[in-house]
Amino acid sequence: MTSLRAAAIALACCALVGCKDDPDPPTGGCEELEDIGFAGEVTHEQVAIDWEAVRGGGSASDLLEFGVPRDLESLLLVVEAGESFTAIGTLRQGDVVYLDNEADPFGETAPYFHTLNPAGAVALPANEDSSIAPGCTTIQGVSDEDLSARRGILHIVSRRRPAGGSLHVTVVVVGDTDLGEVTVEELRDEMALVFSDAGIDSRIEIAAVPGPAFVNAEGAGAAAVRASYVPADELQILVYLIQGFADEPFTLGFAAGIPGPNGVVGTVSSGVIVAVDAHIDDEGFLDPVLLAETASHEVGHQIGLFHTTEDTGDIFDEIGDTPECDVSFDLDEDGELTAEECEFADGQNLMFWLSALEFSQRTLSTAQRRLIQLSPVTR
């Protein structure tokens, strides 16, 4: 087991994000471990990890330890190994187990539903009842590939400041993507209005990068797009605009994970991708309202929000105060719930599974808003 003690903390903090000057002892109950983060700040720390092949295939990293301080508000953990699929295999404090990939390889245990993903990430809390406690914390990364000849990175993004602030988003136009008569400034303003209507203050910027206007929904092309913009201020969510998904022309957009590695830029999962052409109406005009709601919806996923209700009406998110739309709302009995059928349940929620045709979807529950306000990209 590798402890994140003096040498490891010095490597993570000094070489990569700057040294601490904190004369106080750790507050999380780890007498020999330094607490993560800085009091009153959102901090991104990185630790290089080595991999060891495991019997049956795949690999696991060393066990790492760190201290969770008493003033921690939220925590984002990311295990990165290029385009390889990774996950947090173990996250525990003594006998308290938050995540166990061996016992739950398919990510079926609420509230995290965490499984393998490029740059696999997990955010705590994930609902009203899932905050991590102060104390000595053990973590291990896993992969379904043999990574023993490579090194990986554990990203620790800690928030030790109260919830709130502005959600930071950058809309990144990729290559020759054309929005037609809609300007990217109009899209930015509409996204800000979506978030405002949902009770979220936001700060949305605009950028551009070279690259293909069409990529497949998954694979190397999409991975390269998500890693293509590396701003100086990394504590934000990136929304990449492309012309369309070459293999899925009717798909509106994709997040990179629930959550993705928010506040960690330059990875193959750093950002959501939204397709412009999929938002063109029957008369050939781009619908900026739908485009803004799609982009905002995918930002919600990237932060860690699930669909409030899934299409069949028997799967719901793990947030206690979001309305649910069960099968009794399926008026045409076709086995699939529409936003219109669920209008007076959660059909108007930003995170409903399907776009509405007759009304806007820009409401959030109190707990959904708080999870956004606890995100490292809100400050």
Coordinates of C-alpha atoms in Angstrom, one line a residue:
M1 CA 0.0 0.0 0.0
T2 CA 1.3 3.4 -0.9
S3 CA 0.5 6.3 1.5
L4 CA 0.2 9.8 0.2
R5 CA 2.5 11.1 2.9
A6 CA 5.3 13.6 2.7
A7 CA 7.0 12.5 -0.5
A8 CA 3.9 11.6 -2.5
I9 CA 2.1 14.8 -1.3
A10 CA 5.2 16.8 -2.3
L11 CA 5.1 15.3 -5.7
A12 CA 1.4 15.8 -6.2
C13 CA 1.2 19.3 -4.8
C14 CA 4.6 20.9 -5.5
A15 CA 5.5 19.6 -8.9
L16 CA 2.0 19.7 -10.4
V17 CA -0.2 22.3 -8.6
G18 CA 2.0 24.2 -6.2
C19 CA 3.1 23.6 -2.6
K20 CA 1.0 24.1 0.5
D21 CA 2.1 26.1 3.4
D22 CA -0.2 24.7 6.2
P23 CA 1.3 24.5 9.7
D24 CA -1.9 23.0 11.1
P25 CA -2.1 19.2 11.5
P26 CA -4.6 17.2 9.4
T27 CA -8.2 17.6 10.6
G28 CA -9.6 14.4 9.1
G29 CA -8.4 12.0 11.7
C30 CA -5.3 10.7 9.7
E31 CA -2.4 11.3 12.1
E32 CA 0.3 10.5 9.5
L33 CA -1.5 11.6 6.3
E34 CA -1.9 15.1 4.9
D35 CA -5.5 16.2 4.1
I36 CA -6.4 16.8 0.5
G37 CA -7.0 20.3 -0.8
F38 CA -6.8 23.8 0.6
A39 CA -9.2 25.3 3.1
G40 CA -11.6 27.7 1.4
E41 CA -10.6 26.6 -2.1
V42 CA -11.3 24.2 -4.9
T43 CA -8.1 22.3 -5.5
H44 CA -6.9 19.9 -8.3
E45 CA -4.2 17.5 -7.2
Q46 CA -2.6 14.8 -9.2
V47 CA -0.7 11.6 -8.2
A48 CA 1.1 9.3 -10.7
I49 CA 0.0 5.7 -10.2
D50 CA 1.6 2.4 -11.3
W51 CA -0.4 -0.5 -12.6
E52 CA 0.0 -4.3 -11.9
A53 CA -1.6 -7.0 -14.0
V54 CA -4.2 -9.1 -12.1
R55 CA -5.1 -12.7 -12.5
G56 CA -8.0 -13.1 -14.9
G57 CA -7.0 -10.0 -17.0
G58 CA -7.0 -6.3 -16.5
S59 CA -4.9 -4.4 -14.0
A60 CA -5.1 -2.6 -10.7
S61 CA -3.1 0.3 -9.3
D62 CA -1.4 0.5 -5.9
L63 CA -3.6 1.2 -3.0
L64 CA -3.3 4.9 -2.1
E65 CA -4.3 6.7 1.1
F66 CA -5.2 10.3 1.8
G67 CA -7.0 12.3 4.5
V68 CA -10.5 13.7 4.0
P69 CA -10.8 16.9 6.1
R70 CA -13.8 17.9 8.1
D71 CA -14.5 21.0 5.9
L72 CA -14.7 19.0 2.6
E73 CA -17.9 19.9 0.7
S74 CA -17.5 17.6 -2.3
L75 CA -14.9 15.4 -3.9
L76 CA -14.3 14.3 -7.6
L77 CA -11.9 11.4 -8.2
V78 CA -10.7 10.5 -11.7
V79 CA -8.4 7.6 -12.8
E80 CA -6.8 8.3 -16.1
A81 CA -4.8 6.1 -18.4
G82 CA -5.2 7.7 -21.9
E83 CA -8.0 6.1 -23.9
S84 CA -8.1 3.0 -21.7
F85 CA -11.2 2.2 -19.7
T86 CA -10.6 2.8 -16.0
A87 CA -12.7 3.0 -12.8
I88 CA -12.3 3.6 -9.1
G89 CA -12.0 0.0 -8.0
T90 CA -11.9 0.6 -4.3
L91 CA -13.0 3.6 -2.2
R92 CA -13.3 3.0 1.5
Q93 CA -12.7 4.3 5.0
G94 CA -11.9 1.3 7.3
D95 CA -15.0 -0.9 7.2
V96 CA -17.1 1.7 5.4
V97 CA -17.1 0.9 1.6
Y98 CA -18.2 3.5 -0.8
L99 CA -17.2 1.7 -4.0
D100 CA -16.1 -1.9 -4.7
N101 CA -15.6 -2.8 -8.3
E102 CA -14.9 -6.4 -7.5
A103 CA -18.3 -6.8 -5.8
D104 CA -20.1 -4.5 -8.2
P105 CA -18.4 -4.7 -11.6
F106 CA -21.4 -3.4 -13.5
G107 CA -22.0 -0.3 -11.4
E108 CA -25.4 -1.4 -10.2
T109 CA -25.1 -0.1 -6.6
A110 CA -26.8 3.3 -6.0
P111 CA -26.1 6.1 -5.8
Y112 CA -22.9 6.0 -7.8
F113 CA -23.6 3.5 -10.6
H114 CA -19.8 3.6 -11.3
T115 CA -18.2 1.4 -13.8
L116 CA -15.4 1.4 -16.4
N117 CA -15.1 4.5 -18.6
P118 CA -12.3 6.4 -20.3
A119 CA -11.0 8.6 -17.5
G120 CA -13.4 7.0 -15.1
A121 CA -14.8 9.5 -12.6
V122 CA -16.9 9.5 -9.5
A123 CA -18.3 12.5 -7.6
L124 CA -19.3 12.6 -3.9
P125 CA -22.0 13.5 -3.0
A126 CA -24.2 12.0 -5.7
N127 CA -27.4 12.6 -3.9
E128 CA -28.6 14.0 -0.5
D129 CA -27.3 11.1 1.5
S130 CA -23.9 10.2 0.0
S131 CA -21.3 12.6 1.3
I132 CA -17.9 11.1 2.2
A133 CA -17.0 11.3 5.9
P134 CA -13.8 12.9 7.3
G135 CA -11.0 10.4 7.9
C136 CA -8.4 8.1 6.4
T137 CA -9.5 7.1 2.9
T138 CA -8.2 4.3 0.7
I139 CA -8.5 4.3 -3.1
Q140 CA -7.4 2.0 -5.9
G141 CA -7.8 2.3 -9.7
V142 CA -8.7 -0.6 -11.9
S143 CA -8.8 -1.2 -15.7
D144 CA -9.9 -4.1 -18.0
E145 CA -6.6 -3.8 -19.8
D146 CA -3.1 -4.8 -18.8
L147 CA -1.5 -1.4 -18.1
S148 CA 1.5 -2.8 -16.2
A149 CA 3.9 -1.2 -18.7
R150 CA 2.4 2.2 -18.3
R151 CA 1.7 4.9 -15.7
G152 CA -1.6 6.5 -14.9
I153 CA -2.8 9.5 -13.0
L154 CA -5.2 9.8 -10.1
H155 CA -6.9 13.3 -10.1
I156 CA -8.3 14.5 -6.8
V157 CA -10.5 17.5 -7.1
S158 CA -11.6 18.7 -3.7
R159 CA -14.0 21.4 -2.7
R160 CA -13.3 23.0 0.7
R161 CA -15.5 26.0 0.3
P162 CA -19.3 26.4 0.7
A163 CA -21.6 25.4 -2.2
G164 CA -22.5 28.2 -4.7
G165 CA -21.1 30.6 -7.2
S166 CA -21.3 30.5 -11.0
L167 CA -21.3 27.4 -13.1
H168 CA -18.3 27.8 -15.4
V169 CA -18.9 26.5 -19.0
T170 CA -17.0 27.1 -22.2
V171 CA -18.7 26.5 -25.6
V172 CA -16.0 25.2 -28.0
V173 CA -16.7 25.3 -31.7
V174 CA -14.9 22.5 -33.5
G175 CA -13.4 23.0 -36.9
D176 CA -15.7 24.3 -39.6
T177 CA -18.9 23.6 -37.7
D178 CA -21.6 25.9 -39.0
L179 CA -24.5 27.1 -36.9
G180 CA -26.3 28.7 -39.9
E181 CA -28.2 31.8 -39.0
V182 CA -27.7 31.2 -35.2
T183 CA -24.5 32.8 -33.7
V184 CA -22.5 31.1 -31.0
E185 CA -23.2 34.2 -28.9
E186 CA -26.9 33.6 -29.2
L187 CA -26.4 30.0 -28.1
R188 CA -24.3 31.2 -25.2
D189 CA -27.0 33.6 -24.1
E190 CA -29.8 31.0 -24.5
M191 CA -27.8 28.5 -22.4
A192 CA -27.4 31.1 -19.7
L193 CA -31.1 31.6 -19.7
V194 CA -31.7 27.9 -19.4
F195 CA -29.5 27.7 -16.3
S196 CA -31.0 30.9 -14.9
D197 CA -34.6 29.5 -15.3
A198 CA -33.4 26.4 -13.5
G199 CA -32.0 28.5 -10.6
I200 CA -28.3 28.3 -11.6
D201 CA -26.1 31.2 -12.0
S202 CA -23.6 30.6 -14.9
R203 CA -20.6 32.1 -16.6
I204 CA -20.3 30.9 -20.2
E205 CA -17.4 31.6 -22.5
I206 CA -16.7 30.9 -26.1
A207 CA -13.7 29.2 -27.8
A208 CA -12.7 27.4 -31.0
V209 CA -10.4 24.6 -31.9
P210 CA -9.4 22.9 -35.2
G211 CA -10.7 19.5 -35.8
P212 CA -13.3 17.4 -37.8
A213 CA -16.8 18.7 -37.9
F214 CA -18.1 15.1 -38.0
V215 CA -17.0 12.3 -35.7
N216 CA -18.4 9.0 -34.7
A217 CA -20.3 9.1 -31.4
E218 CA -17.7 6.9 -29.7
G219 CA -14.1 6.0 -30.5
A220 CA -10.8 7.8 -31.2
G221 CA -12.5 10.8 -33.0
A222 CA -14.8 11.7 -30.2
A223 CA -12.0 11.1 -27.6
A224 CA -9.7 13.5 -29.6
V225 CA -12.3 16.2 -29.6
R226 CA -12.9 16.0 -25.9
A227 CA -9.2 16.4 -25.2
S228 CA -8.6 19.1 -27.8
Y229 CA -9.2 22.3 -25.7
V230 CA -6.9 22.9 -22.7
P231 CA -7.7 26.3 -21.1
A232 CA -5.6 27.9 -18.5
D233 CA -8.6 27.8 -16.1
E234 CA -9.3 24.1 -16.0
L235 CA -12.1 24.3 -13.4
Q236 CA -14.9 24.3 -15.9
I237 CA -17.1 22.1 -18.2
L238 CA -16.4 22.1 -21.9
V239 CA -19.3 21.9 -24.4
Y240 CA -17.9 20.9 -27.9
L241 CA -20.1 21.8 -30.9
I242 CA -19.7 19.6 -33.9
Q243 CA -21.7 19.5 -37.1
G244 CA -22.9 16.0 -36.5
F245 CA -22.2 12.4 -35.4
A246 CA -21.2 10.5 -38.6
D247 CA -22.7 7.2 -37.4
E248 CA -25.7 8.6 -35.5
P249 CA -27.0 11.6 -37.4
F250 CA -30.1 11.9 -35.2
T251 CA -28.3 11.9 -31.8
L252 CA -28.4 15.3 -30.1
G253 CA -25.4 15.0 -27.8
F254 CA -23.4 12.9 -25.4
A255 CA -21.8 13.5 -22.1
A256 CA -18.5 11.8 -21.4
G257 CA -19.7 10.2 -18.2
I258 CA -22.1 10.6 -15.2
P259 CA -20.0 12.3 -14.0
G260 CA -17.2 13.2 -16.3
P261 CA -13.8 14.5 -15.1
N262 CA -15.1 18.0 -14.4
G263 CA -12.3 20.5 -13.8
V264 CA -9.8 18.1 -15.3
V265 CA -9.1 19.2 -18.9
G266 CA -7.1 17.4 -21.7
T267 CA -8.5 13.9 -21.0
V268 CA -10.5 11.8 -23.5
S269 CA -13.6 12.4 -21.4
S270 CA -13.1 16.2 -20.7
G271 CA -16.3 17.6 -22.0
V272 CA -19.6 16.9 -23.7
I273 CA -20.2 16.9 -27.4
V274 CA -23.4 18.3 -29.0
A275 CA -24.3 17.9 -32.7
V276 CA -25.7 21.0 -34.5
D277 CA -27.4 19.2 -37.4
A278 CA -29.5 17.1 -35.2
H279 CA -31.2 20.3 -33.9
I280 CA -32.4 21.5 -37.4
D281 CA -36.2 21.6 -37.6
D282 CA -38.4 20.4 -40.4
E283 CA -38.1 23.7 -42.2
G284 CA -34.3 23.5 -42.3
F285 CA -33.6 26.0 -39.5
L286 CA -31.5 25.4 -36.5
D287 CA -33.5 25.5 -33.2
P288 CA -31.3 27.5 -30.8
V289 CA -33.6 26.8 -27.8
L290 CA -33.5 23.0 -28.3
L291 CA -29.7 23.2 -28.8
A292 CA -29.2 25.2 -25.6
E293 CA -31.4 22.8 -23.6
T294 CA -29.5 19.8 -25.0
A295 CA -26.2 21.3 -24.2
S296 CA -27.4 22.2 -20.6
H297 CA -28.8 18.7 -20.2
E298 CA -25.5 17.1 -21.1
V299 CA -23.7 19.5 -18.7
G300 CA -26.0 18.1 -16.1
H301 CA -24.9 14.6 -16.9
Q302 CA -21.2 15.6 -16.9
I303 CA -21.7 17.0 -13.4
G304 CA -23.3 13.8 -12.2
L305 CA -27.1 14.1 -12.7
F306 CA -28.9 11.1 -14.1
H307 CA -32.2 11.1 -16.0
T308 CA -35.0 11.8 -13.5
T309 CA -37.1 9.1 -15.3
E310 CA -35.9 6.6 -18.0
D311 CA -38.0 5.8 -21.0
T312 CA -39.9 2.8 -19.6
G313 CA -41.0 4.5 -16.4
D314 CA -39.5 2.0 -14.0
I315 CA -36.0 3.5 -13.5
F316 CA -35.5 6.8 -11.7
D317 CA -32.6 8.8 -10.4
E318 CA -31.4 8.4 -6.8
I319 CA -32.3 12.0 -5.8
G320 CA -35.0 12.1 -3.2
D321 CA -36.9 15.3 -4.3
T322 CA -37.1 14.8 -8.0
P323 CA -40.6 13.9 -9.3
E324 CA -41.0 10.5 -10.9
C325 CA -43.1 9.5 -13.9
D326 CA -44.1 5.8 -13.7
V327 CA -45.8 3.6 -16.2
S328 CA -49.2 4.8 -15.2
F329 CA -48.5 8.0 -17.2
D330 CA -48.0 6.1 -20.4
L331 CA -51.4 7.1 -21.9
D332 CA -50.9 5.6 -25.3
E333 CA -49.5 2.4 -23.7
D334 CA -46.6 2.1 -26.2
G335 CA -44.1 1.3 -23.5
E336 CA -42.3 4.6 -23.8
L337 CA -42.9 7.8 -21.8
T338 CA -42.8 11.1 -23.6
A339 CA -42.1 14.5 -22.0
E340 CA -45.7 15.5 -22.8
E341 CA -47.1 12.5 -21.0
C342 CA -45.0 13.4 -18.0
E343 CA -45.5 17.1 -18.2
F344 CA -47.0 17.3 -14.7
A345 CA -44.5 15.0 -13.1
D346 CA -40.9 15.5 -14.3
G347 CA -41.4 16.1 -18.0
Q348 CA -40.3 19.8 -17.6
N349 CA -37.2 18.8 -15.7
L350 CA -33.9 19.6 -17.5
M351 CA -32.8 16.0 -16.9
F352 CA -35.9 14.2 -18.3
W353 CA -34.8 11.5 -20.7
L354 CA -36.4 12.9 -23.8
S355 CA -36.8 16.3 -25.3
A356 CA -40.2 17.9 -25.2
L357 CA -42.0 19.1 -28.3
E358 CA -44.6 21.4 -26.7
F359 CA -42.8 23.1 -23.8
S360 CA -39.3 24.0 -22.4
Q361 CA -37.4 21.7 -20.0
R362 CA -35.5 23.9 -17.6
T363 CA -36.6 23.1 -14.1
L364 CA -34.4 21.5 -11.4
S365 CA -35.2 20.2 -7.9
T366 CA -33.6 21.7 -4.9
A367 CA -31.3 18.8 -4.5
Q368 CA -30.3 18.8 -8.2
R369 CA -29.4 22.4 -7.9
R370 CA -27.3 21.8 -4.8
L371 CA -25.3 19.0 -6.5
I372 CA -24.5 21.5 -9.3
Q373 CA -23.6 24.1 -6.7
L374 CA -21.3 21.6 -5.0
S375 CA -19.5 20.8 -8.3
P376 CA -15.8 21.9 -8.6
V377 CA -16.8 23.8 -11.8
T378 CA -19.2 26.1 -9.8
R379 CA -17.4 28.8 -7.9

